[in-house]
Amino acid sequence: PPLLLLLPPLAAVLSPKEEPTLRLTALSLLDSLLSAEGFLAAPEWAEMGEHVLAAMLLPNAVWRAGKPAEHVRLASYSCVQKLLSADAISGEQLGAHMGGALPLLVAGLDDDNVESRRIACVILATALRRLGPSRVSHEQMRQLYPELTKRLDDASDGVRVAACVPLVAMLEQVRYSASWSEAHNFDRTNFGYFVNGLLVHLDDPDPEIQAAVAEVLERAAPIDPPEFCSLVRAVRGRHRSSKLCDALLENAGGHTGGTLV
């Protein structure tokens, strides 16, 4: 489509050397294009999507000081979200850029802007599912889960709930082995840290946070049911109510063929 002809001049304007206000205008235009019906359906995106991500968007997601730079990062994250959600980049293409993209997205989880933090959660969930278990490494798992779990302490309840979505997506990519192995990307030691980090928030005063965290824990239980039940039992008596812990233990019992309460 003729609209695709706009991409090369936009790419020139989106160089990090350009003024933030100019880049912000270009990103707003790109955001509108990515939202336009049929724009991402063009067959050229099979090749261009990867270039737009790596050359136009990720360089603008790099942290720089100041409010204008903060707005540029938010606009860049918004475009990345739309690009990934529209299936314009394959898992293989995305995997080739995760070495550079993951640190930027993890940094986005701690951005000063609350909307940037929320969108970073959405992007990570989409990216993990697009990559699939074979393309998510042990090192990436170890880098991700502590940062995502930290967001459960975010000042914004919206971000706290949003962080549970990539946590579930991460669990869907687990290749588990109780002991560390090259062929797997999650082991019992990291599983223990991960579950314990979530159990703290299962006792949150906010019922919405409790429910979101409980859903993540339900997804974690089948990975290693005996270890999971042991971890839940260890904290059950310290929670204000044991109701959610009991429900998790009962649910996990089904994965081991018995009732673990």
Short mmCIF file of N, CA and C in Angstrom, two decimals, residues 18-26 68 72:
data_model
loop_
_atom_site.label_atom_id
_atom_site.label_comp_id
_atom_site.label_asym_id
_atom_site.label_seq_id
_atom_site.Cartn_x
_atom_site.Cartn_y
_atom_site.Cartn_z
N GLU A 18 17.90 12.85 16.38
CA GLU A 18 16.93 13.93 16.15
C GLU A 18 16.33 14.43 17.46
N GLU A 19 15.74 15.61 17.41
CA GLU A 19 15.11 16.19 18.60
C GLU A 19 13.95 15.33 19.09
N PRO A 20 13.77 15.21 20.42
CA PRO A 20 12.67 14.40 20.96
C PRO A 20 11.30 14.80 20.43
N THR A 21 11.07 16.11 20.28
CA THR A 21 9.75 16.56 19.82
C THR A 21 9.48 16.08 18.39
N LEU A 22 10.50 16.07 17.54
CA LEU A 22 10.36 15.59 16.17
C LEU A 22 10.09 14.09 16.16
N ARG A 23 10.85 13.36 16.99
CA ARG A 23 10.65 11.90 17.06
C ARG A 23 9.27 11.55 17.61
N LEU A 24 8.81 12.35 18.57
CA LEU A 24 7.49 12.10 19.15
C LEU A 24 6.40 12.28 18.09
N THR A 25 6.54 13.29 17.24
CA THR A 25 5.57 13.50 16.16
C THR A 25 5.59 12.31 15.19
N ALA A 26 6.80 11.85 14.85
CA ALA A 26 6.93 10.71 13.93
C ALA A 26 6.33 9.44 14.54
N PRO A 68 10.53 15.06 27.85
CA PRO A 68 10.34 14.75 26.42
C PRO A 68 10.76 13.32 26.09
N VAL A 72 8.68 10.08 24.55
CA VAL A 72 9.16 9.32 23.39
C VAL A 72 9.15 7.83 23.70
#
